[in-house]
Amino acid sequence: MKLVIVAVGQRMPDWAQTAYDDYAKRFPPDCRVETRTVKTEPRGSKALDALLAAERGRIEAAVPKGARIVALDERGTALTTMALAQHLRQWQQGGDDVALVIGGPDGLDAGFKAAAHQRIRLSDMTLPHALARVLLIEQLYRAWSINANHPYHRE
Ligand SMILES: C[S@@+](CC[C@H](N)C(=O)[O-])C[C@H]1O[C@@H](n2cnc3c(N)ncnc32)[C@H](O)[C@@H]1O
């Protein structure tokens, strides 16, 4: 099982990339994290539905075959960190890869969210894309550290 963070939009500000990389490199080999970014559809004259559908196509191409899909969505289910740790344990026991998907400037396609296995929210507030990425990877690392009884969670 590996965690694959699929994010729409390739370039993050340096401060966010530094924070993200700092967490990404902490994961041990038994809980690998991979990041796959997909291009944002240029905002031009296309209708929003068409933009999101184009981004959906790229997301689906980036999701590993057979992966469990978890959409990050401010309207998704609220989770405590302990609950996320429990999900992580179940995902590891299940063995399938897990794709955690973060949308672009206009969010994720509605059909994609409806079809996802889980929709989770990180906060009741709308987060900018870069912060959503950093918060997600920190919480996944914290969830791992809870399950592994690693001191990070108590720091
Ligand atoms: C700038 S936000 C897009 C906001 C957009 N208006 C929407 O309706 O989703 C970019 C992405 O960050 C993620 N995101 C933002 N806030 C979030 C939150 N509170 N919980 C979970 N994910 C969030 C979502 O994946 C979202 O698609």
Coordinates of N, CA, C and O and ligand atoms in Angstrom, one line a residue:
M1 N 0.8 -1.2 0.0 CA 0.0 0.0 0.0 C 0.9 1.2 0.0 O 1.8 1.3 0.8
K2 N 0.5 2.2 -0.9 CA 1.2 3.5 -0.7 C 0.1 4.6 -0.8 O -1.0 4.4 -1.3
L3 N 0.5 5.7 -0.2 CA -0.4 6.9 -0.2 C 0.1 7.7 -1.4 O 1.3 8.0 -1.5
V4 N -0.9 8.1 -2.3 CA -0.5 8.9 -3.4 C -1.3 10.2 -3.3 O -2.5 10.2 -3.4
I5 N -0.6 11.3 -3.1 CA -1.3 12.6 -3.1 C -1.3 13.1 -4.5 O -0.3 13.3 -5.1
V6 N -2.6 13.2 -5.0 CA -2.8 13.7 -6.4 C -3.3 15.1 -6.3 O -4.3 15.4 -5.6
A7 N -2.5 16.1 -6.8 CA -2.9 17.5 -6.6 C -3.0 18.2 -8.0 O -2.1 18.0 -8.8
V8 N -4.0 19.0 -8.1 CA -4.1 19.8 -9.4 C -3.3 21.0 -9.2 O -3.5 21.8 -8.2
G9 N -2.4 21.3 -10.1 CA -1.6 22.5 -10.0 C -0.2 22.1 -9.7 O 0.0 21.4 -8.7
Q10 N 0.8 22.5 -10.5 CA 2.1 22.0 -10.3 C 3.0 22.8 -9.4 O 3.7 22.3 -8.6
R11 N 2.9 24.1 -9.5 CA 3.8 25.0 -8.8 C 3.3 25.4 -7.4 O 2.2 26.0 -7.4
M12 N 4.0 25.2 -6.4 CA 3.6 25.7 -5.1 C 4.6 26.8 -4.7 O 5.7 26.8 -5.1
P13 N 4.2 27.8 -3.8 CA 5.2 28.8 -3.4 C 6.3 28.0 -2.6 O 6.0 27.0 -2.0
D14 N 7.5 28.6 -2.6 CA 8.6 27.9 -2.0 C 8.4 27.5 -0.6 O 8.8 26.5 -0.1
W15 N 7.8 28.5 0.2 CA 7.6 28.1 1.7 C 6.7 26.9 1.8 O 6.9 26.1 2.7
A16 N 5.7 26.7 1.0 CA 4.8 25.6 1.1 C 5.5 24.3 0.6 O 5.4 23.2 1.2
Q17 N 6.3 24.5 -0.5 CA 7.0 23.3 -1.0 C 8.1 22.8 0.0 O 8.2 21.6 0.2
T18 N 8.7 23.7 0.7 CA 9.7 23.4 1.7 C 9.0 22.6 2.9 O 9.5 21.5 3.3
A19 N 7.9 23.1 3.3 CA 7.2 22.4 4.4 C 6.7 21.1 4.0 O 6.8 20.1 4.7
Y20 N 6.1 21.0 2.8 CA 5.6 19.7 2.2 C 6.7 18.7 2.1 O 6.6 17.6 2.6
D21 N 7.9 19.1 1.6 CA 9.0 18.2 1.4 C 9.5 17.7 2.7 O 9.9 16.6 2.9
D22 N 9.5 18.6 3.7 CA 10.0 18.3 5.0 C 9.2 17.1 5.6 O 9.7 16.1 6.2
Y23 N 7.9 17.1 5.5 CA 7.0 16.0 5.9 C 7.2 14.8 5.0 O 7.3 13.6 5.5
A24 N 7.2 15.0 3.7 CA 7.2 13.9 2.8 C 8.4 13.0 3.0 O 8.3 11.7 3.0
K25 N 9.5 13.6 3.4 CA 10.7 12.7 3.6 C 10.8 12.0 4.9 O 11.6 11.1 5.1
R26 N 9.8 12.3 5.8 CA 9.8 11.6 7.1 C 9.2 10.2 7.1 O 9.4 9.5 8.0
F27 N 8.4 10.0 6.1 CA 7.6 8.7 6.1 C 8.6 7.5 5.9 O 9.5 7.6 5.1
P28 N 8.3 6.4 6.7 CA 9.2 5.3 6.6 C 8.8 4.4 5.4 O 7.7 4.6 4.8
P29 N 9.6 3.4 5.0 CA 9.3 2.6 3.8 C 8.0 1.8 3.9 O 7.4 1.5 2.9
D30 N 7.5 1.6 5.1 CA 6.3 0.8 5.2 C 5.0 1.7 5.1 O 3.9 1.3 5.2
C31 N 5.3 3.0 4.8 CA 4.1 3.9 4.6 C 4.6 4.9 3.6 O 4.8 6.1 3.9
R32 N 4.8 4.5 2.4 CA 5.4 5.3 1.3 C 4.3 6.4 0.9 O 3.1 6.1 0.8
V33 N 4.8 7.6 0.6 CA 4.0 8.7 0.1 C 4.6 9.1 -1.2 O 5.8 9.4 -1.3
E34 N 3.7 9.2 -2.2 CA 4.2 9.6 -3.5 C 3.3 10.8 -3.9 O 2.1 10.9 -3.5
T35 N 3.8 11.8 -4.6 CA 3.1 13.0 -5.0 C 3.0 13.0 -6.5 O 4.0 12.9 -7.1
R36 N 1.8 13.2 -7.0 CA 1.6 13.3 -8.4 C 0.8 14.6 -8.7 O -0.3 14.8 -8.1
T37 N 1.4 15.5 -9.5 CA 0.7 16.7 -9.8 C 0.1 16.7 -11.2 O 0.8 16.1 -12.1
V38 N -1.0 17.3 -11.4 CA -1.6 17.4 -12.7 C -1.8 18.8 -13.1 O -2.0 19.7 -12.2
K39 N -1.8 19.1 -14.4 CA -1.9 20.5 -14.8 C -3.3 21.1 -14.5 O -4.3 20.4 -14.7
T40 N -3.3 22.3 -14.2 CA -4.6 23.1 -14.1 C -5.0 23.4 -15.5 O -4.2 23.8 -16.3
E41 N -6.3 23.2 -15.8 CA -6.8 23.6 -17.1 C -6.7 25.2 -17.2 O -7.2 25.8 -16.2
P42 N -6.2 25.7 -18.2 CA -6.1 27.2 -18.3 C -7.5 27.8 -18.2 O -8.5 27.3 -18.8
R43 N -7.6 28.8 -17.3 CA -8.9 29.5 -17.1 C -9.1 30.5 -18.3 O -8.4 31.5 -18.4
G44 N -10.0 30.2 -19.2 CA -10.2 31.0 -20.4 C -11.7 31.2 -20.6 O -12.4 31.5 -19.7
S45 N -12.1 30.8 -21.8 CA -13.5 31.1 -22.1 C -14.4 29.8 -21.8 O -15.6 29.9 -21.8
K46 N -13.7 28.7 -21.4 CA -14.5 27.5 -21.2 C -15.4 27.6 -20.0 O -15.0 28.2 -19.0
A47 N -16.5 26.9 -20.0 CA -17.4 26.9 -18.8 C -16.7 26.1 -17.7 O -15.9 25.2 -18.0
L48 N -17.1 26.4 -16.5 CA -16.5 25.8 -15.3 C -16.6 24.3 -15.4 O -15.7 23.5 -15.0
D49 N -17.8 23.8 -15.7 CA -18.0 22.3 -15.8 C -17.0 21.6 -16.7 O -16.5 20.6 -16.4
A50 N -16.7 22.3 -17.9 CA -15.8 21.8 -18.8 C -14.3 21.8 -18.3 O -13.5 20.9 -18.5
L51 N -14.0 22.9 -17.5 CA -12.7 23.0 -16.9 C -12.5 21.9 -15.9 O -11.4 21.2 -15.9
L52 N -13.5 21.7 -15.1 CA -13.4 20.7 -14.0 C -13.3 19.3 -14.6 O -12.6 18.4 -14.1
A53 N -14.1 19.1 -15.7 CA -14.1 17.8 -16.4 C -12.7 17.5 -17.0 O -12.2 16.3 -16.9
A54 N -12.1 18.5 -17.5 CA -10.7 18.3 -18.1 C -9.7 17.9 -17.0 O -8.9 17.0 -17.1
E55 N -9.8 18.6 -15.8 CA -8.9 18.3 -14.7 C -9.3 16.9 -14.2 O -8.3 16.2 -13.8
R56 N -10.5 16.6 -14.2 CA -10.9 15.2 -13.7 C -10.2 14.1 -14.5 O -9.7 13.1 -14.0
G57 N -10.2 14.3 -15.8 CA -9.5 13.4 -16.7 C -8.1 13.2 -16.3 O -7.6 12.1 -16.3
R58 N -7.4 14.3 -16.0 CA -6.0 14.2 -15.7 C -5.8 13.6 -14.3 O -4.9 12.8 -14.1
I59 N -6.7 13.9 -13.4 CA -6.6 13.3 -12.1 C -6.8 11.7 -12.2 O -6.0 11.0 -11.7
E60 N -7.8 11.3 -13.0 CA -8.0 9.9 -13.1 C -6.9 9.1 -13.7 O -6.6 8.0 -13.3
A61 N -6.2 9.9 -14.6 CA -5.0 9.2 -15.2 C -3.9 9.1 -14.2 O -3.0 8.2 -14.4
A62 N -3.9 10.0 -13.2 CA -2.8 10.0 -12.2 C -3.0 9.0 -11.1 O -2.1 8.7 -10.3
V63 N -4.3 8.6 -10.9 CA -4.6 7.7 -9.8 C -4.2 6.3 -10.1 O -4.5 5.8 -11.2
P64 N -3.4 5.6 -9.2 CA -3.0 4.3 -9.5 C -4.2 3.3 -9.7 O -5.3 3.5 -9.1
K65 N -4.1 2.4 -10.6 CA -5.2 1.5 -10.9 C -5.6 0.7 -9.6 O -4.8 0.3 -8.9
G66 N -6.9 0.7 -9.4 CA -7.4 0.0 -8.2 C -7.3 0.7 -6.9 O -7.6 0.1 -5.9
A67 N -6.8 1.9 -7.0 CA -6.6 2.7 -5.7 C -8.0 3.1 -5.1 O -9.0 3.3 -5.8
R68 N -8.0 3.2 -3.8 CA -9.1 3.7 -3.0 C -9.0 5.3 -3.2 O -7.9 5.8 -3.0
I69 N -10.1 5.9 -3.5 CA -10.0 7.4 -3.8 C -10.6 8.2 -2.7 O -11.8 7.9 -2.3
V70 N -9.8 9.0 -2.1 CA -10.3 9.9 -1.0 C -10.2 11.4 -1.6 O -9.1 11.9 -1.9
A71 N -11.3 12.0 -1.7 CA -11.4 13.4 -2.2 C -11.3 14.3 -1.0 O -12.0 14.2 0.0
L72 N -10.4 15.3 -1.2 CA -10.3 16.4 -0.1 C -11.3 17.5 -0.5 O -11.2 18.0 -1.6
D73 N -12.2 17.7 0.4 CA -13.3 18.6 0.1 C -13.8 19.3 1.3 O -14.1 18.6 2.3
E74 N -13.9 20.6 1.3 CA -14.3 21.4 2.5 C -15.7 21.0 2.9 O -16.1 21.3 4.1
R75 N -16.5 20.3 2.0 CA -17.8 19.8 2.4 C -17.9 18.3 2.8 O -18.9 17.7 2.9
G76 N -16.7 17.8 2.9 CA -16.6 16.3 3.2 C -16.8 16.0 4.7 O -17.1 16.9 5.5
T77 N -16.5 14.8 5.1 CA -16.7 14.4 6.5 C -15.5 14.9 7.3 O -14.4 14.8 6.9
A78 N -15.9 15.5 8.5 CA -14.9 16.0 9.4 C -14.3 14.8 10.1 O -15.0 13.9 10.5
L79 N -13.0 14.8 10.3 CA -12.2 13.8 10.9 C -11.4 14.3 12.1 O -10.7 15.4 11.9
T80 N -11.3 13.6 13.2 CA -10.2 14.0 14.1 C -8.9 13.3 13.6 O -9.0 12.4 12.8
T81 N -7.8 13.7 14.2 CA -6.6 13.1 13.8 C -6.6 11.6 14.2 O -6.1 10.8 13.5
M82 N -7.2 11.3 15.4 CA -7.3 9.9 15.8 C -8.1 9.1 14.8 O -7.7 7.9 14.5
A83 N -9.2 9.7 14.3 CA -10.0 8.9 13.3 C -9.2 8.7 12.0 O -9.3 7.7 11.4
L84 N -8.4 9.8 11.6 CA -7.5 9.6 10.4 C -6.5 8.5 10.7 O -6.3 7.7 9.8
A85 N -6.0 8.4 11.9 CA -5.0 7.3 12.2 C -5.7 6.0 12.0 O -5.1 5.0 11.5
Q86 N -6.9 5.9 12.5 CA -7.7 4.6 12.3 C -7.9 4.3 10.8 O -7.7 3.1 10.4
H87 N -8.3 5.3 10.1 CA -8.4 5.1 8.6 C -7.1 4.6 8.0 O -7.1 3.6 7.2
L88 N -6.0 5.2 8.4 CA -4.7 4.8 7.9 C -4.4 3.4 8.2 O -4.0 2.6 7.3
R89 N -4.7 3.0 9.4 CA -4.5 1.5 9.8 C -5.3 0.6 8.9 O -4.9 -0.4 8.4
Q90 N -6.6 1.0 8.7 CA -7.5 0.2 7.8 C -7.0 0.1 6.4 O -7.0 -0.9 5.7
W91 N -6.6 1.3 5.9 CA -6.0 1.3 4.5 C -4.8 0.4 4.4 O -4.7 -0.3 3.4
Q92 N -4.0 0.5 5.4 CA -2.8 -0.4 5.4 C -3.1 -1.9 5.4 O -2.6 -2.7 4.7
Q93 N -4.1 -2.2 6.3 CA -4.6 -3.6 6.3 C -5.2 -4.0 5.0 O -5.1 -5.1 4.6
G94 N -6.0 -3.1 4.4 CA -6.7 -3.4 3.1 C -5.7 -3.7 2.0 O -5.9 -4.5 1.1
G95 N -4.5 -3.0 2.0 CA -3.5 -3.3 1.1 C -3.5 -2.5 -0.2 O -2.5 -2.3 -0.9
D96 N -4.7 -1.9 -0.6 CA -4.8 -1.2 -1.8 C -4.1 0.2 -1.7 O -4.1 0.8 -0.6
D97 N -3.6 0.7 -2.8 CA -3.1 2.1 -2.7 C -4.2 3.0 -2.4 O -5.4 2.8 -2.7
V98 N -3.9 4.2 -1.8 CA -4.9 5.2 -1.5 C -4.5 6.5 -2.2 O -3.4 7.0 -1.9
A99 N -5.4 7.0 -3.0 CA -5.1 8.3 -3.7 C -5.9 9.4 -2.9 O -7.1 9.3 -2.8
L100 N -5.2 10.4 -2.4 CA -5.8 11.5 -1.7 C -5.8 12.7 -2.7 O -4.7 13.1 -3.1
V101 N -6.9 13.2 -3.1 CA -7.0 14.1 -4.2 C -7.3 15.5 -3.8 O -8.4 15.7 -3.2
I102 N -6.5 16.4 -4.2 CA -6.7 17.8 -3.8 C -7.0 18.6 -5.1 O -6.2 18.5 -6.1
G103 N -8.1 19.3 -5.1 CA -8.5 20.0 -6.4 C -7.7 21.3 -6.6 O -6.9 21.7 -5.9
G104 N -8.1 21.9 -7.8 CA -7.4 23.1 -8.2 C -8.2 24.4 -7.7 O -9.0 24.3 -6.8
P105 N -8.0 25.5 -8.4 CA -8.6 26.8 -7.9 C -10.1 26.7 -7.8 O -10.7 27.4 -6.9
D106 N -10.8 25.9 -8.6 CA -12.2 25.8 -8.5 C -12.7 24.5 -7.9 O -13.9 24.1 -8.1
G107 N -11.8 23.8 -7.2 CA -12.2 22.6 -6.6 C -12.2 21.4 -7.5 O -11.5 21.4 -8.5
L108 N -13.0 20.4 -7.1 CA -13.0 19.1 -7.9 C -14.4 18.9 -8.6 O -15.4 19.4 -8.1
D109 N -14.4 18.2 -9.7 CA -15.6 17.9 -10.4 C -16.6 17.2 -9.5 O -16.2 16.3 -8.7
A110 N -17.9 17.6 -9.6 CA -18.9 17.1 -8.7 C -19.1 15.6 -8.8 O -19.2 14.8 -7.8
G111 N -19.0 15.1 -10.1 CA -19.2 13.6 -10.3 C -18.0 12.9 -9.7 O -18.2 11.7 -9.2
F112 N -16.8 13.5 -9.8 CA -15.6 12.8 -9.2 C -15.8 12.7 -7.7 O -15.5 11.6 -7.2
K113 N -16.2 13.7 -7.1 CA -16.4 13.7 -5.6 C -17.5 12.7 -5.2 O -17.3 11.9 -4.3
A114 N -18.6 12.6 -6.0 CA -19.7 11.7 -5.7 C -19.2 10.3 -5.8 O -19.6 9.4 -5.1
A115 N -18.3 10.0 -6.8 CA -17.8 8.6 -7.0 C -16.7 8.2 -6.1 O -16.4 7.0 -6.0
A116 N -16.1 9.2 -5.4 CA -15.0 8.8 -4.5 C -15.4 7.9 -3.4 O -16.6 7.9 -3.0
H117 N -14.5 7.1 -2.9 CA -14.8 6.2 -1.8 C -15.1 7.0 -0.5 O -15.9 6.6 0.4
Q118 N -14.3 8.1 -0.3 CA -14.5 8.9 0.9 C -14.2 10.3 0.5 O -13.5 10.6 -0.5
R119 N -14.9 11.2 1.2 CA -14.7 12.7 1.0 C -14.4 13.2 2.4 O -15.2 13.0 3.3
I120 N -13.2 13.8 2.6 CA -12.9 14.3 3.9 C -12.5 15.8 3.9 O -12.1 16.3 2.9
R121 N -12.8 16.4 5.0 CA -12.4 17.8 5.1 C -11.3 18.0 6.2 O -11.3 17.3 7.2
L122 N -10.5 19.0 5.9 CA -9.4 19.3 6.8 C -9.7 20.4 7.8 O -9.1 20.6 8.8
S123 N -10.8 21.1 7.4 CA -11.2 22.3 8.2 C -12.5 22.7 7.8 O -13.0 22.3 6.7
D124 N -13.3 23.5 8.6 CA -14.5 24.0 8.1 C -14.3 25.2 7.2 O -15.2 25.7 6.5
M125 N -13.1 25.7 7.1 CA -12.8 26.8 6.3 C -12.2 26.4 5.0 O -11.7 25.3 4.8
T126 N -12.4 27.2 4.0 CA -11.8 26.9 2.7 C -10.3 27.3 2.7 O -9.9 28.4 3.1
L127 N -9.5 26.3 2.4 CA -8.0 26.5 2.5 C -7.5 26.7 1.1 O -8.0 26.2 0.1
P128 N -6.4 27.6 1.0 CA -5.8 27.7 -0.3 C -5.1 26.3 -0.6 O -4.7 25.6 0.3
H129 N -5.0 26.1 -1.9 CA -4.4 24.8 -2.4 C -3.1 24.4 -1.6 O -3.0 23.3 -1.2
A130 N -2.2 25.3 -1.6 CA -0.9 25.0 -1.0 C -1.0 24.6 0.5 O -0.4 23.7 0.9
L131 N -1.9 25.3 1.2 CA -2.0 25.0 2.6 C -2.7 23.6 2.8 O -2.4 22.9 3.7
A132 N -3.7 23.4 1.9 CA -4.4 22.1 2.0 C -3.3 20.9 1.8 O -3.4 19.9 2.5
R133 N -2.4 21.1 0.9 CA -1.4 20.1 0.6 C -0.5 19.9 1.9 O -0.2 18.8 2.3
V134 N -0.1 21.0 2.5 CA 0.8 20.9 3.6 C 0.1 20.3 4.8 O 0.6 19.4 5.5
L135 N -1.2 20.8 5.0 CA -1.9 20.3 6.2 C -2.2 18.8 6.0 O -2.1 18.0 7.0
L136 N -2.6 18.4 4.8 CA -2.8 17.0 4.6 C -1.6 16.1 4.9 O -1.7 15.1 5.6
I137 N -0.4 16.5 4.4 CA 0.7 15.6 4.6 C 1.1 15.6 6.1 O 1.6 14.6 6.6
E138 N 1.0 16.8 6.7 CA 1.3 16.8 8.2 C 0.4 15.9 8.9 O 0.8 15.1 9.8
Q139 N -0.9 15.9 8.6 CA -1.9 15.1 9.3 C -1.7 13.6 9.0 O -1.9 12.7 9.9
L140 N -1.3 13.3 7.8 CA -1.0 11.9 7.5 C 0.2 11.4 8.3 O 0.3 10.3 8.8
Y141 N 1.2 12.3 8.4 CA 2.4 11.9 9.1 C 2.1 11.8 10.6 O 2.5 10.8 11.3
R142 N 1.3 12.7 11.1 CA 0.8 12.6 12.5 C 0.1 11.3 12.7 O 0.2 10.6 13.7
A143 N -0.8 10.9 11.8 CA -1.6 9.7 11.9 C -0.7 8.5 11.9 O -0.8 7.6 12.7
W144 N 0.4 8.5 11.0 CA 1.3 7.4 11.0 C 2.0 7.4 12.4 O 2.2 6.3 13.0
S145 N 2.4 8.5 12.9 CA 3.2 8.5 14.2 C 2.4 8.0 15.4 O 2.9 7.4 16.3
I146 N 1.1 8.3 15.3 CA 0.2 7.8 16.4 C 0.2 6.2 16.3 O 0.3 5.6 17.3
N147 N 0.0 5.7 15.1 CA -0.1 4.3 14.9 C 1.2 3.6 15.3 O 1.3 2.5 15.8
A148 N 2.3 4.3 15.0 CA 3.7 3.7 15.3 C 4.2 4.0 16.7 O 5.3 3.7 17.0
N149 N 3.4 4.8 17.4 CA 3.8 5.2 18.8 C 5.1 6.0 18.7 O 6.0 5.9 19.5
H150 N 5.2 6.8 17.6 CA 6.4 7.6 17.4 C 6.2 8.9 18.2 O 5.1 9.5 18.3
P151 N 7.3 9.5 18.8 CA 7.2 10.6 19.7 C 6.7 11.9 19.0 O 6.3 12.9 19.6
Y152 N 6.7 12.0 17.6 CA 6.2 13.2 16.9 C 4.9 13.7 17.5 O 4.7 14.9 17.7
H153 N 4.0 12.8 17.7 CA 2.6 13.2 18.1 C 2.6 13.8 19.5 O 1.7 14.6 19.8
R154 N 3.6 13.5 20.3 CA 3.6 14.1 21.6 C 4.5 15.4 21.7 O 4.6 16.0 22.7
E155 N 5.1 15.7 20.5 CA 6.1 16.8 20.6 C 5.3 18.1 20.7 O 4.2 18.2 20.2
Ligands
LIG1 C1 -8.8 26.6 -3.3 S1 -9.5 25.1 -2.9 C2 -11.0 25.1 -4.0 C3 -12.1 25.8 -3.4 C4 -13.4 25.6 -4.2 N1 -14.2 26.7 -4.1 C5 -14.2 24.4 -3.8 O1 -15.4 24.5 -3.9 O2 -13.7 23.3 -3.5 C6 -8.5 23.9 -3.6 C7 -8.6 22.5 -3.1 O3 -8.1 22.5 -1.7 C8 -8.8 21.5 -1.0 N2 -9.4 22.1 0.2 C9 -9.6 23.4 0.4 N3 -10.1 23.6 1.6 C10 -10.3 22.4 2.2 C11 -10.8 21.9 3.4 N4 -11.3 22.7 4.3 N5 -10.8 20.6 3.6 C12 -10.4 19.7 2.7 N6 -9.9 20.1 1.5 C13 -9.8 21.4 1.2 C14 -9.8 20.9 -1.9 O4 -9.3 19.7 -2.5 C15 -10.0 21.9 -3.0 O5 -10.5 21.4 -4.2

